[in-house]
Amino acid sequence: MINTTRLREALETHRGVREPFRRFRREALRLFVGKWYSDNGAAAEQPINMIELAVSTLLQHLASACPQAKVTARARKLRPAANALRLALNHLAEYEIGLEGTLQRWVTDMLFGQAIVKVGVMPVQVELMGFMHDVGQPYVDNVSEDDFVFDTGATRKDGRQFEGNHYCVPLDMLKSSGLLPAATAAGLQPSERSGTNENGDERAETMSQGGIGSRARAERYYEMIDLWEIWLPQENKLAIFQADPNLQINGEPLVVLDYEGPECGPYHELSVEDVPDQPTGLPPVALWRDLHVSINSNYRKLTNQMARQKFNNVFPGRTEEDAKRLNNAGDGETIRGEDPDKIKTVRSGGIDQSNFAFFMDSMQRFDYMHRISALGGNAAMSDTARQDEQMAGSASQRVQKMADRLRTATAGVFRSLAWHLFYEPGKQPPIMFRIPGSDIEVEDRYTPDKREGDFLDYGFDIVPYSNQRKTPADEVRELDETFQIVLQAGPAAMQAGVLANVEGYLKARADITGFKYLEDLVTFAGPQAPEEQGGEMPSAGMPANTTRNYVRRSSGGGAAQQTAGIMAMMQAGQGEAVG
């Protein structure tokens, strides 16, 4: 039995403890968007937005593409089942639930504060959480720090007594979902939203909604209801409460459900740097903020000094007529002067050189501490290429640390998704198998009969660098290197039945680079019979579809030499497309 009074008091206390963290995050977000994002953005202009530069640079390095799951099995007999689960996971992540966008927002949240995603399956027959949440389909949703609550008295996740989040759903949909007892659902009323949290602190979302009390928050097409969902790991329960206008728990729980999910719970957190004896990590923006504020404050001062800069002509009284003629004269015009040497030009205002030097020093210190230029490839960082290379390596190490933590956390998300796919009968994602030794692909579904063994028999990881988007130049380089390995394998590869598909290689390369003239330069006539080897090249008019006779034979290094010329020809078309 849940002690609602003690739970409400605990939630209010621990939400209050996190109020300074939410306030700091909200202020940092205002600096990030600047003054001209909305009327409720930064108070002053942010002309040199170092926070935005750092966020966009790191995001490109950390989460620019949808990651690919890697599933392993301890027992050899389970490897086919592990492969089926991998295919189902990757299809779900990339095509069903849009995991790429979720992870990008997760990384952005990590840079500003506490970053949380929630993994689960909504146990109802309506799309209660939004039209992108199919019934019975696992989901991964971002949870704002404004909406999260947890036991701040525990410095480790496995010591927390509760975790939970606030969310808002259409009232009529909740009533018809079957999630709540009929009598409870009938008595529900729509929520009134104020734009503040329970401690009175402004919610970050009001920055683009006109501030606290805006009609954009109150006037919604559907009547909405605010809920709190609390996970109690010791009881293995999920309790759902209605929230009052101040976002506090209101009354007894609407429903208490058995928690059905992985042991780690529905919430996954991501941080860059752990802080000893603290329940949450250190966000990078906490280190960026001071220099960002200093740089922009100084630059605004330099701008004002520049605006006050003036050049004035000063003259003694007896040369007043000369001064008038000088003021009225156009550029390059000759004028008469009785005593022009007495007229002096006086400069006032303008940029103070010590202020400018301090501004430049602050910019360099920001770069020195965080290596943003080295990561973004914006400019040389030092006097020599060797020093630049060392600094870029140092920057890469910092990013690699972030990438390693993201990889571990993302593997945890995939593990939770896999748990729901493994044990939930509702969703059966499509999977595509290729028949070994052929180009034939067979579409199937991840049905219960493909779920073998125990869930603990499987391990989960992320394919390295799969969450970083590759440029065409990167893909061409990988393609060339792989094909060269196949060619260099020579007789050994042929004896093992591995044949170099030059046609496929050239078409893939042309597709990546956008080379449009491949068919004009090369005729694909299919492999020749042994008696045709060394004869004349097939004419351009030969049919493209011919009978293919694959003959396994030994050959020297001539294949690589023959392909080298074609690669050189293709290279001429690559430069323009890849850039």
Coordinates of C-alpha atoms in Angstrom, one line a residue:
M1 CA 0.0 0.0 0.0
I2 CA 1.4 3.4 -1.0
N3 CA 1.6 6.0 1.8
T4 CA 0.4 8.9 -0.3
T5 CA 1.0 11.6 2.4
R6 CA 4.7 10.6 2.8
L7 CA 5.2 10.3 -1.0
R8 CA 3.6 13.8 -1.6
E9 CA 5.9 15.3 1.1
A10 CA 9.0 13.6 -0.4
L11 CA 8.2 14.7 -3.9
E12 CA 7.6 18.3 -2.8
T13 CA 10.9 18.3 -0.9
H14 CA 13.0 16.9 -3.6
R15 CA 11.5 19.0 -6.3
G16 CA 12.3 22.0 -4.1
V17 CA 15.9 20.9 -3.8
R18 CA 16.3 21.0 -7.6
E19 CA 14.8 24.5 -8.0
P20 CA 18.2 26.2 -8.3
F21 CA 19.3 23.7 -10.9
R22 CA 16.2 24.4 -13.0
R23 CA 16.7 28.1 -12.6
F24 CA 20.3 27.9 -13.8
R25 CA 19.3 25.8 -16.8
R26 CA 16.5 28.3 -17.7
E27 CA 19.0 31.2 -17.6
A28 CA 21.5 29.3 -19.7
L29 CA 18.9 28.5 -22.3
R30 CA 18.1 32.2 -22.5
L31 CA 21.7 33.0 -23.2
F32 CA 21.7 30.1 -25.8
V33 CA 18.8 31.6 -27.8
G34 CA 19.8 35.2 -27.4
K35 CA 17.6 38.3 -27.2
W36 CA 15.9 38.0 -30.6
Y37 CA 14.4 34.5 -30.2
S38 CA 11.4 35.7 -28.4
D39 CA 10.2 38.5 -26.0
N40 CA 11.2 36.2 -23.2
G41 CA 14.8 35.4 -24.3
A42 CA 18.0 36.9 -23.1
A43 CA 17.8 40.4 -21.5
A44 CA 20.7 41.7 -23.6
E45 CA 22.1 41.0 -27.0
Q46 CA 24.5 38.0 -27.4
P47 CA 26.4 39.0 -30.5
I48 CA 29.2 36.5 -29.9
N49 CA 27.2 33.4 -28.9
M50 CA 29.8 31.1 -27.6
I51 CA 27.3 28.7 -26.0
E52 CA 25.4 28.2 -29.3
L53 CA 28.8 27.6 -31.1
A54 CA 29.8 25.0 -28.5
V55 CA 26.5 23.2 -28.6
S56 CA 26.2 23.0 -32.4
T57 CA 29.8 21.8 -32.7
L58 CA 29.5 19.1 -30.1
L59 CA 26.1 18.0 -31.3
Q60 CA 27.6 17.4 -34.8
H61 CA 30.4 15.3 -33.3
L62 CA 28.2 13.3 -30.9
A63 CA 24.8 12.7 -32.3
S64 CA 24.4 13.6 -36.0
A65 CA 22.9 10.3 -37.1
C66 CA 20.7 7.4 -35.8
P67 CA 22.9 4.9 -33.9
Q68 CA 22.9 1.2 -34.9
A69 CA 22.5 -1.4 -32.2
K70 CA 24.8 -4.3 -31.9
V71 CA 23.4 -7.5 -30.3
T72 CA 25.5 -10.4 -29.2
A73 CA 24.7 -13.8 -27.7
R74 CA 26.8 -15.9 -25.3
A75 CA 25.8 -19.2 -26.9
R76 CA 26.5 -19.8 -30.6
K77 CA 23.0 -21.3 -31.1
L78 CA 21.4 -18.0 -30.1
R79 CA 23.3 -15.9 -32.6
P80 CA 20.6 -16.1 -35.3
A81 CA 18.1 -15.0 -32.7
A82 CA 20.5 -12.2 -31.7
N83 CA 20.7 -11.1 -35.3
A84 CA 16.9 -11.0 -35.6
L85 CA 16.7 -8.9 -32.5
R86 CA 19.3 -6.5 -33.9
L87 CA 17.4 -6.1 -37.1
A88 CA 14.1 -5.5 -35.3
L89 CA 15.8 -2.9 -32.9
N90 CA 17.4 -1.0 -35.7
H91 CA 14.2 -0.8 -37.7
L92 CA 12.3 0.3 -34.7
A93 CA 14.9 3.0 -33.8
E94 CA 15.3 4.4 -37.3
Y95 CA 11.9 4.1 -39.0
E96 CA 9.3 3.8 -36.2
I97 CA 10.1 6.0 -33.2
G98 CA 12.6 8.6 -34.6
L99 CA 15.4 7.8 -32.1
E100 CA 17.8 10.0 -33.9
G101 CA 15.9 13.2 -33.0
T102 CA 15.3 12.0 -29.4
L103 CA 19.0 11.3 -28.9
Q104 CA 20.0 14.7 -30.3
R105 CA 17.7 16.4 -27.8
W106 CA 19.1 14.1 -25.1
V107 CA 22.6 15.3 -25.9
T108 CA 21.5 18.9 -26.0
D109 CA 19.8 18.5 -22.6
M110 CA 23.1 16.9 -21.3
L111 CA 25.0 20.1 -22.2
F112 CA 22.6 22.3 -20.2
G113 CA 21.6 20.2 -17.2
Q114 CA 20.1 16.9 -16.3
A115 CA 19.3 14.8 -19.4
I116 CA 16.6 12.2 -19.1
V117 CA 14.8 9.9 -21.5
K118 CA 11.9 7.5 -20.7
V119 CA 11.5 4.1 -22.3
G120 CA 8.3 2.2 -22.1
V121 CA 5.1 0.9 -23.7
M122 CA 1.8 2.5 -23.0
P123 CA -0.6 -0.2 -21.8
V124 CA -3.7 1.3 -23.5
Q125 CA -5.5 0.9 -26.8
V126 CA -5.3 4.6 -27.8
E127 CA -2.3 6.8 -28.8
L128 CA -2.4 8.6 -25.4
M129 CA 1.1 9.9 -25.5
G130 CA 0.8 11.4 -29.0
F131 CA 0.1 10.4 -32.5
M132 CA 3.6 9.1 -33.1
H133 CA 3.1 6.6 -30.3
D134 CA 1.5 3.5 -31.9
V135 CA -0.5 1.3 -29.7
G136 CA 1.7 -1.5 -28.2
Q137 CA 4.9 0.0 -29.6
P138 CA 7.9 0.8 -27.4
Y139 CA 8.8 4.5 -27.2
V140 CA 11.7 6.7 -26.1
D141 CA 10.7 10.1 -25.0
N142 CA 12.7 13.1 -23.7
V143 CA 11.8 14.3 -20.2
S144 CA 12.5 17.9 -19.4
E145 CA 14.3 18.7 -16.2
D146 CA 11.3 20.8 -15.4
D147 CA 9.2 17.7 -15.4
F148 CA 11.5 15.2 -13.6
V149 CA 11.6 14.2 -9.9
F150 CA 13.8 11.8 -8.2
D151 CA 15.2 10.9 -4.8
T152 CA 18.0 13.5 -4.4
G153 CA 19.1 11.9 -1.1
A154 CA 20.7 9.0 -3.0
T155 CA 24.0 9.6 -4.8
R156 CA 23.6 6.4 -6.9
K157 CA 20.7 5.5 -9.2
D158 CA 20.2 2.1 -7.6
G159 CA 19.7 3.8 -4.2
R160 CA 16.8 6.0 -5.3
Q161 CA 13.5 5.3 -3.6
F162 CA 11.5 6.9 -6.4
E163 CA 11.7 8.5 -9.9
G164 CA 8.9 10.1 -11.9
N165 CA 7.9 12.6 -14.4
H166 CA 5.0 15.0 -15.1
Y167 CA 3.2 14.9 -18.5
C168 CA 0.1 16.3 -20.0
V169 CA -2.5 14.3 -22.1
P170 CA -5.9 15.0 -23.6
L171 CA -8.6 14.5 -21.0
D172 CA -11.2 12.7 -23.2
M173 CA -8.5 10.3 -24.5
L174 CA -7.4 9.4 -21.0
K175 CA -11.1 8.8 -20.0
S176 CA -11.6 6.4 -23.0
S177 CA -8.2 4.7 -22.7
G178 CA -9.2 2.1 -20.2
L179 CA -6.2 2.9 -18.1
L180 CA -8.3 4.2 -15.2
P181 CA -11.2 2.7 -13.3
A182 CA -14.5 3.9 -14.9
A183 CA -15.6 5.7 -11.7
T184 CA -12.3 7.5 -11.4
A185 CA -12.2 8.5 -15.1
A186 CA -15.7 9.9 -15.0
G187 CA -14.8 12.4 -12.2
L188 CA -11.7 13.9 -13.8
Q189 CA -11.7 17.6 -14.6
P190 CA -9.3 19.5 -17.0
S191 CA -6.2 21.0 -15.5
E192 CA -5.4 24.7 -15.3
R193 CA -1.9 25.6 -16.3
S194 CA 0.0 28.6 -14.9
G195 CA 3.5 28.3 -16.5
T196 CA 5.3 27.8 -13.2
N197 CA 6.5 24.8 -11.2
E198 CA 5.2 24.0 -7.8
N199 CA 7.8 26.2 -6.1
G200 CA 6.8 29.2 -8.3
D201 CA 9.8 29.1 -10.5
E202 CA 9.1 29.7 -14.2
R203 CA 9.1 26.8 -16.6
A204 CA 11.6 26.9 -19.5
E205 CA 8.9 26.3 -22.0
T206 CA 7.3 29.7 -21.3
M207 CA 10.3 31.3 -23.1
S208 CA 8.5 30.7 -26.4
Q209 CA 4.9 30.8 -25.1
G210 CA 4.7 34.4 -24.1
G211 CA 5.8 34.0 -20.5
I212 CA 3.9 33.1 -17.3
G213 CA 0.1 33.4 -17.6
S214 CA 0.1 33.4 -21.4
R215 CA -3.1 32.5 -23.2
A216 CA -1.1 30.1 -25.4
R217 CA -0.7 27.9 -22.3
A218 CA -4.4 28.1 -21.3
E219 CA -6.2 28.0 -24.6
R220 CA -5.8 24.6 -26.1
Y221 CA -8.0 22.9 -28.7
Y222 CA -8.5 19.8 -26.5
E223 CA -9.0 19.9 -22.8
M224 CA -5.8 18.6 -21.1
I225 CA -5.0 17.1 -17.8
D226 CA -1.6 17.2 -16.0
L227 CA -0.4 13.9 -14.5
W228 CA 2.5 12.7 -12.4
E229 CA 3.8 9.1 -13.0
I230 CA 5.9 7.8 -10.1
W231 CA 8.0 4.7 -10.3
L232 CA 8.6 3.0 -6.9
P233 CA 11.4 0.4 -7.5
Q234 CA 11.1 -1.3 -4.1
E235 CA 7.4 -1.9 -4.5
N236 CA 7.8 -2.4 -8.3
K237 CA 4.8 -0.2 -8.9
L238 CA 3.8 2.7 -11.1
A239 CA 1.5 5.2 -9.4
I240 CA -0.3 7.9 -11.6
F241 CA -1.6 11.0 -9.9
Q242 CA -3.4 14.1 -11.1
A243 CA -1.5 17.3 -10.6
D244 CA -3.1 20.5 -9.2
P245 CA -2.6 23.9 -10.9
N246 CA 0.8 24.2 -9.1
L247 CA 1.9 20.8 -10.4
Q248 CA 1.8 19.2 -7.0
I249 CA 0.3 15.8 -6.5
N250 CA -3.4 16.1 -5.9
G251 CA -5.1 13.5 -3.7
E252 CA -4.8 9.7 -4.0
P253 CA -3.4 8.0 -7.0
L254 CA -5.7 7.6 -10.0
V255 CA -4.3 4.1 -10.6
V256 CA -1.5 1.9 -9.3
L257 CA 0.0 -0.5 -11.8
D258 CA 2.5 -3.2 -11.6
Y259 CA 5.7 -2.1 -13.2
E260 CA 6.5 -4.3 -16.2
G261 CA 9.9 -3.4 -17.6
P262 CA 13.6 -3.8 -17.3
E263 CA 15.2 -3.8 -13.9
C264 CA 16.9 -0.4 -14.4
G265 CA 13.5 1.3 -14.6
P266 CA 11.9 3.5 -17.3
Y267 CA 14.3 6.4 -16.9
H268 CA 17.8 6.8 -18.4
E269 CA 20.1 9.7 -17.6
L270 CA 23.1 11.1 -19.5
S271 CA 25.8 13.3 -18.1
V272 CA 29.3 14.5 -19.2
E273 CA 31.1 14.6 -15.9
D274 CA 30.4 12.9 -12.6
V275 CA 30.7 15.0 -9.4
P276 CA 31.8 13.1 -6.3
D277 CA 29.0 12.4 -3.8
Q278 CA 26.4 14.2 -5.9
P279 CA 23.2 12.7 -7.5
T280 CA 23.7 14.4 -10.9
G281 CA 26.7 15.4 -13.1
L282 CA 28.3 18.6 -14.1
P283 CA 26.8 20.1 -17.4
P284 CA 29.3 21.8 -19.7
V285 CA 27.3 25.0 -19.9
A286 CA 28.2 25.5 -16.2
L287 CA 31.8 25.9 -17.4
W288 CA 31.0 28.0 -20.5
R289 CA 28.6 30.5 -19.0
D290 CA 31.0 32.9 -17.2
L291 CA 33.3 33.4 -20.2
H292 CA 30.3 33.7 -22.5
V293 CA 28.8 36.4 -20.3
S294 CA 32.2 38.2 -20.1
I295 CA 32.8 38.0 -23.9
N296 CA 29.4 39.4 -24.8
S297 CA 29.4 42.1 -22.1
N298 CA 32.8 43.3 -23.3
Y299 CA 31.8 43.2 -26.9
R300 CA 28.6 45.2 -26.2
K301 CA 30.9 47.8 -24.5
L302 CA 33.2 47.9 -27.5
T303 CA 30.2 48.4 -29.8
N304 CA 29.0 51.3 -27.7
Q305 CA 32.5 52.8 -27.7
M306 CA 32.6 52.5 -31.5
A307 CA 29.2 54.2 -31.7
R308 CA 30.5 57.2 -29.6
Q309 CA 33.5 57.7 -31.8
K310 CA 33.6 61.1 -33.5
F311 CA 36.0 63.3 -35.6
N312 CA 35.5 67.0 -35.1
N313 CA 37.3 70.1 -36.6
V314 CA 38.5 72.6 -34.0
F315 CA 39.5 76.2 -35.0
P316 CA 40.4 79.5 -33.4
G317 CA 38.0 82.4 -33.8
R318 CA 39.9 84.2 -36.5
T319 CA 39.7 81.2 -38.8
E320 CA 35.9 80.8 -38.6
E321 CA 35.3 81.5 -42.3
D322 CA 37.9 78.9 -43.2
A323 CA 36.1 76.4 -41.0
K324 CA 32.8 77.1 -42.6
R325 CA 34.2 76.6 -46.0
L326 CA 35.8 73.4 -44.9
N327 CA 32.5 72.0 -43.5
N328 CA 30.6 72.9 -46.7
A329 CA 33.3 71.5 -49.1
G330 CA 32.8 68.2 -50.8
D331 CA 35.4 65.5 -50.9
G332 CA 38.3 66.5 -53.1
E333 CA 37.0 70.1 -53.6
T334 CA 39.5 73.0 -53.6
I335 CA 38.7 75.8 -51.2
R336 CA 40.2 79.0 -50.1
G337 CA 41.8 79.3 -46.7
E338 CA 43.4 82.3 -44.9
D339 CA 45.1 80.2 -42.2
P340 CA 44.2 76.5 -42.7
D341 CA 47.1 75.3 -40.5
K342 CA 45.2 76.5 -37.5
I343 CA 42.3 74.1 -38.0
K344 CA 42.8 70.7 -36.3
T345 CA 40.9 67.5 -36.5
V346 CA 40.1 66.1 -33.0
R347 CA 39.1 62.5 -32.5
S348 CA 36.9 61.5 -29.4
G349 CA 35.5 58.2 -28.2
G350 CA 36.3 55.0 -30.1
I351 CA 37.4 51.5 -29.0
D352 CA 39.6 51.4 -26.0
Q353 CA 42.6 49.2 -26.9
S354 CA 42.9 47.6 -23.4
N355 CA 39.2 46.6 -23.5
F356 CA 39.8 45.1 -27.0
A357 CA 42.8 43.2 -25.8
F358 CA 40.8 41.8 -22.9
F359 CA 38.0 40.8 -25.3
M360 CA 40.5 38.9 -27.5
D361 CA 42.1 37.3 -24.5
S362 CA 38.7 36.1 -23.3
M363 CA 37.9 34.6 -26.7
Q364 CA 41.3 32.8 -26.8
R365 CA 40.8 31.5 -23.2
F366 CA 37.3 30.1 -24.1
D367 CA 38.9 28.3 -27.1
Y368 CA 41.9 27.1 -25.0
M369 CA 39.6 25.6 -22.3
H370 CA 37.1 24.0 -24.6
R371 CA 38.9 23.6 -28.0
I372 CA 35.8 24.6 -30.0
S373 CA 37.8 25.9 -32.9
A374 CA 39.8 22.7 -33.1
L375 CA 36.6 20.6 -33.1
G376 CA 34.9 22.8 -35.6
G377 CA 38.0 23.2 -37.8
N378 CA 37.4 27.0 -37.9
A379 CA 40.9 28.3 -37.7
A380 CA 44.5 27.6 -36.8
M381 CA 45.0 27.4 -33.0
S382 CA 48.7 27.9 -32.8
D383 CA 51.9 28.9 -34.7
T384 CA 52.7 25.5 -36.1
A385 CA 50.8 22.6 -37.7
R386 CA 52.3 20.2 -35.2
Q387 CA 50.9 22.3 -32.3
D388 CA 47.5 22.4 -34.0
E389 CA 47.6 18.7 -34.4
Q390 CA 48.3 18.2 -30.7
M391 CA 45.5 20.6 -29.7
A392 CA 43.1 18.9 -32.0
G393 CA 44.1 15.6 -30.5
S394 CA 43.4 17.0 -27.0
A395 CA 40.0 18.3 -28.2
S396 CA 39.2 14.9 -29.7
Q397 CA 40.0 13.2 -26.4
R398 CA 37.5 15.4 -24.6
V399 CA 34.9 14.7 -27.2
Q400 CA 35.8 11.0 -27.1
K401 CA 35.0 10.9 -23.4
M402 CA 31.6 12.4 -24.1
A403 CA 31.1 10.0 -26.9
D404 CA 32.0 7.0 -24.7
R405 CA 29.5 8.0 -22.1
L406 CA 26.8 8.6 -24.8
R407 CA 27.6 5.2 -26.2
T408 CA 27.2 3.5 -22.9
A409 CA 23.9 5.3 -22.1
T410 CA 22.5 4.7 -25.6
A411 CA 23.3 1.0 -25.3
G412 CA 21.2 1.1 -22.1
V413 CA 18.3 2.6 -24.0
F414 CA 18.6 -0.1 -26.7
R415 CA 18.7 -2.7 -24.0
S416 CA 15.4 -1.4 -22.5
L417 CA 13.8 -1.2 -26.0
A418 CA 15.0 -4.8 -26.6
W419 CA 13.4 -5.9 -23.3
H420 CA 10.0 -4.6 -24.5
L421 CA 10.4 -6.2 -27.9
F422 CA 11.4 -9.5 -26.3
Y423 CA 8.6 -9.7 -23.8
E424 CA 5.8 -7.6 -25.2
P425 CA 3.7 -9.6 -27.7
G426 CA 2.1 -6.5 -29.3
K427 CA 4.7 -5.1 -31.6
Q428 CA 6.4 -7.2 -34.3
P429 CA 8.8 -4.9 -36.3
P430 CA 9.7 -6.0 -39.9
I431 CA 13.1 -7.5 -40.4
M432 CA 15.0 -8.2 -43.6
F433 CA 17.2 -11.3 -44.0
R434 CA 19.6 -11.9 -46.8
I435 CA 20.1 -15.5 -47.9
P436 CA 23.8 -16.4 -47.5
G437 CA 25.7 -16.5 -50.8
S438 CA 23.1 -14.6 -52.8
D439 CA 21.6 -11.2 -53.3
I440 CA 18.1 -12.5 -52.3
E441 CA 16.5 -10.7 -49.4
V442 CA 13.5 -12.1 -47.5
E443 CA 11.2 -9.8 -45.4
D444 CA 9.9 -11.2 -42.2
R445 CA 8.5 -10.1 -38.8
Y446 CA 10.1 -10.3 -35.3
T447 CA 7.5 -12.8 -34.1
P448 CA 7.6 -14.6 -30.7
D449 CA 9.1 -17.7 -32.3
K450 CA 12.3 -15.8 -33.0
R451 CA 12.7 -14.9 -29.3
E452 CA 14.9 -17.7 -28.1
G453 CA 16.6 -18.3 -24.8
D454 CA 16.5 -15.8 -21.9
F455 CA 16.9 -12.1 -22.2
L456 CA 20.0 -12.1 -20.0
D457 CA 21.7 -14.3 -22.6
Y458 CA 22.1 -11.3 -24.9
G459 CA 24.5 -8.3 -24.7
F460 CA 23.9 -4.9 -26.2
D461 CA 26.2 -2.2 -27.5
I462 CA 26.3 0.5 -30.2
V463 CA 28.1 0.1 -33.5
P464 CA 31.1 2.5 -33.2
Y465 CA 30.7 5.9 -34.8
S466 CA 27.2 4.9 -36.1
N467 CA 25.7 8.0 -34.4
Q468 CA 28.0 10.3 -36.5
R469 CA 26.8 11.3 -39.9
K470 CA 29.3 10.5 -42.6
T471 CA 30.1 12.8 -45.5
P472 CA 30.3 11.5 -49.1
A473 CA 34.1 11.8 -48.9
D474 CA 34.0 9.5 -45.8
E475 CA 31.8 6.9 -47.5
V476 CA 34.0 6.9 -50.7
R477 CA 37.1 6.5 -48.6
E478 CA 35.6 3.5 -46.7
L479 CA 34.3 2.0 -50.0
D480 CA 37.7 2.3 -51.7
E481 CA 39.6 0.8 -48.7
T482 CA 37.2 -2.1 -48.4
F483 CA 37.3 -2.9 -52.1
Q484 CA 41.1 -2.7 -52.1
I485 CA 41.2 -5.2 -49.3
V486 CA 39.0 -7.6 -51.4
L487 CA 41.3 -7.1 -54.4
Q488 CA 44.5 -7.6 -52.4
A489 CA 43.1 -10.9 -51.0
G490 CA 43.4 -12.2 -54.5
P491 CA 43.5 -16.0 -54.9
A492 CA 42.8 -16.7 -51.3
A493 CA 39.5 -14.8 -51.5
M494 CA 38.5 -16.6 -54.8
Q495 CA 39.2 -20.0 -53.3
A496 CA 36.9 -19.1 -50.4
G497 CA 34.2 -18.1 -52.9
V498 CA 34.6 -14.3 -52.4
L499 CA 34.5 -12.6 -55.8
A500 CA 35.2 -8.9 -56.3
N501 CA 32.0 -7.3 -57.8
V502 CA 33.6 -4.4 -59.8
E503 CA 30.2 -3.5 -61.3
G504 CA 28.7 -3.1 -57.8
Y505 CA 31.7 -1.1 -56.6
L506 CA 31.6 1.3 -59.5
K507 CA 27.8 1.8 -59.2
A508 CA 28.1 2.4 -55.5
R509 CA 30.9 4.9 -55.9
A510 CA 28.9 6.8 -58.6
D511 CA 25.8 6.8 -56.4
I512 CA 27.7 8.3 -53.5
T513 CA 29.6 10.9 -55.5
G514 CA 26.7 11.8 -57.8
F515 CA 28.7 10.9 -60.9
K516 CA 26.1 10.9 -63.7
Y517 CA 28.2 9.7 -66.6
L518 CA 29.2 6.2 -65.5
E519 CA 26.9 4.4 -68.0
D520 CA 28.4 6.5 -70.8
L521 CA 31.9 5.5 -69.9
V522 CA 31.6 1.9 -68.8
T523 CA 29.5 -1.0 -70.3
F524 CA 28.5 -3.7 -67.8
A525 CA 28.4 -6.9 -69.9
G526 CA 28.6 -9.4 -67.1
P527 CA 31.5 -11.8 -66.4
Q528 CA 33.2 -13.4 -69.4
A529 CA 33.6 -17.2 -70.0
P530 CA 37.2 -18.4 -69.7
E531 CA 37.6 -18.7 -73.5
E532 CA 36.6 -15.0 -73.8
Q533 CA 39.4 -13.8 -71.4
G534 CA 42.0 -11.8 -73.2
G535 CA 39.8 -11.3 -76.3
E536 CA 38.3 -8.1 -77.5
M537 CA 36.4 -5.9 -75.1
P538 CA 32.6 -6.2 -75.7
S539 CA 31.1 -3.6 -77.9
A540 CA 29.0 -0.8 -76.5
G541 CA 25.9 -2.3 -78.1
M542 CA 26.1 -5.6 -76.3
P543 CA 23.0 -6.4 -74.2
A544 CA 23.3 -5.5 -70.5
N545 CA 21.5 -8.7 -69.4
T546 CA 23.6 -11.7 -70.1
T547 CA 24.0 -15.2 -68.6
R548 CA 26.5 -15.1 -65.8
N549 CA 28.9 -18.0 -65.4
Y550 CA 31.0 -17.5 -62.2
V551 CA 34.3 -19.4 -62.7
R552 CA 36.6 -19.8 -59.7
R553 CA 40.2 -19.5 -60.9
S554 CA 43.6 -18.2 -59.7
S555 CA 44.9 -14.9 -60.9
G556 CA 47.7 -12.6 -60.2
G557 CA 47.6 -9.0 -59.1
G558 CA 46.3 -7.8 -62.4
A559 CA 42.8 -7.2 -61.1
A560 CA 43.9 -4.4 -58.9
Q561 CA 45.9 -2.8 -61.8
Q562 CA 42.8 -3.1 -64.1
T563 CA 40.6 -1.5 -61.4
A564 CA 43.1 1.3 -60.6
G565 CA 42.5 2.9 -64.0
I566 CA 38.8 2.8 -63.6
M567 CA 39.2 4.3 -60.1
A568 CA 41.3 7.1 -61.5
M569 CA 38.6 7.8 -64.1
M570 CA 35.9 7.9 -61.4
Q571 CA 38.1 10.2 -59.3
A572 CA 37.7 12.9 -61.9
G573 CA 34.0 13.0 -61.3
Q574 CA 34.3 12.7 -57.5
G575 CA 35.8 16.1 -56.8
E576 CA 32.8 18.1 -57.9
A577 CA 30.2 16.0 -56.1
V578 CA 32.1 15.5 -52.8
G579 CA 33.7 18.9 -52.6

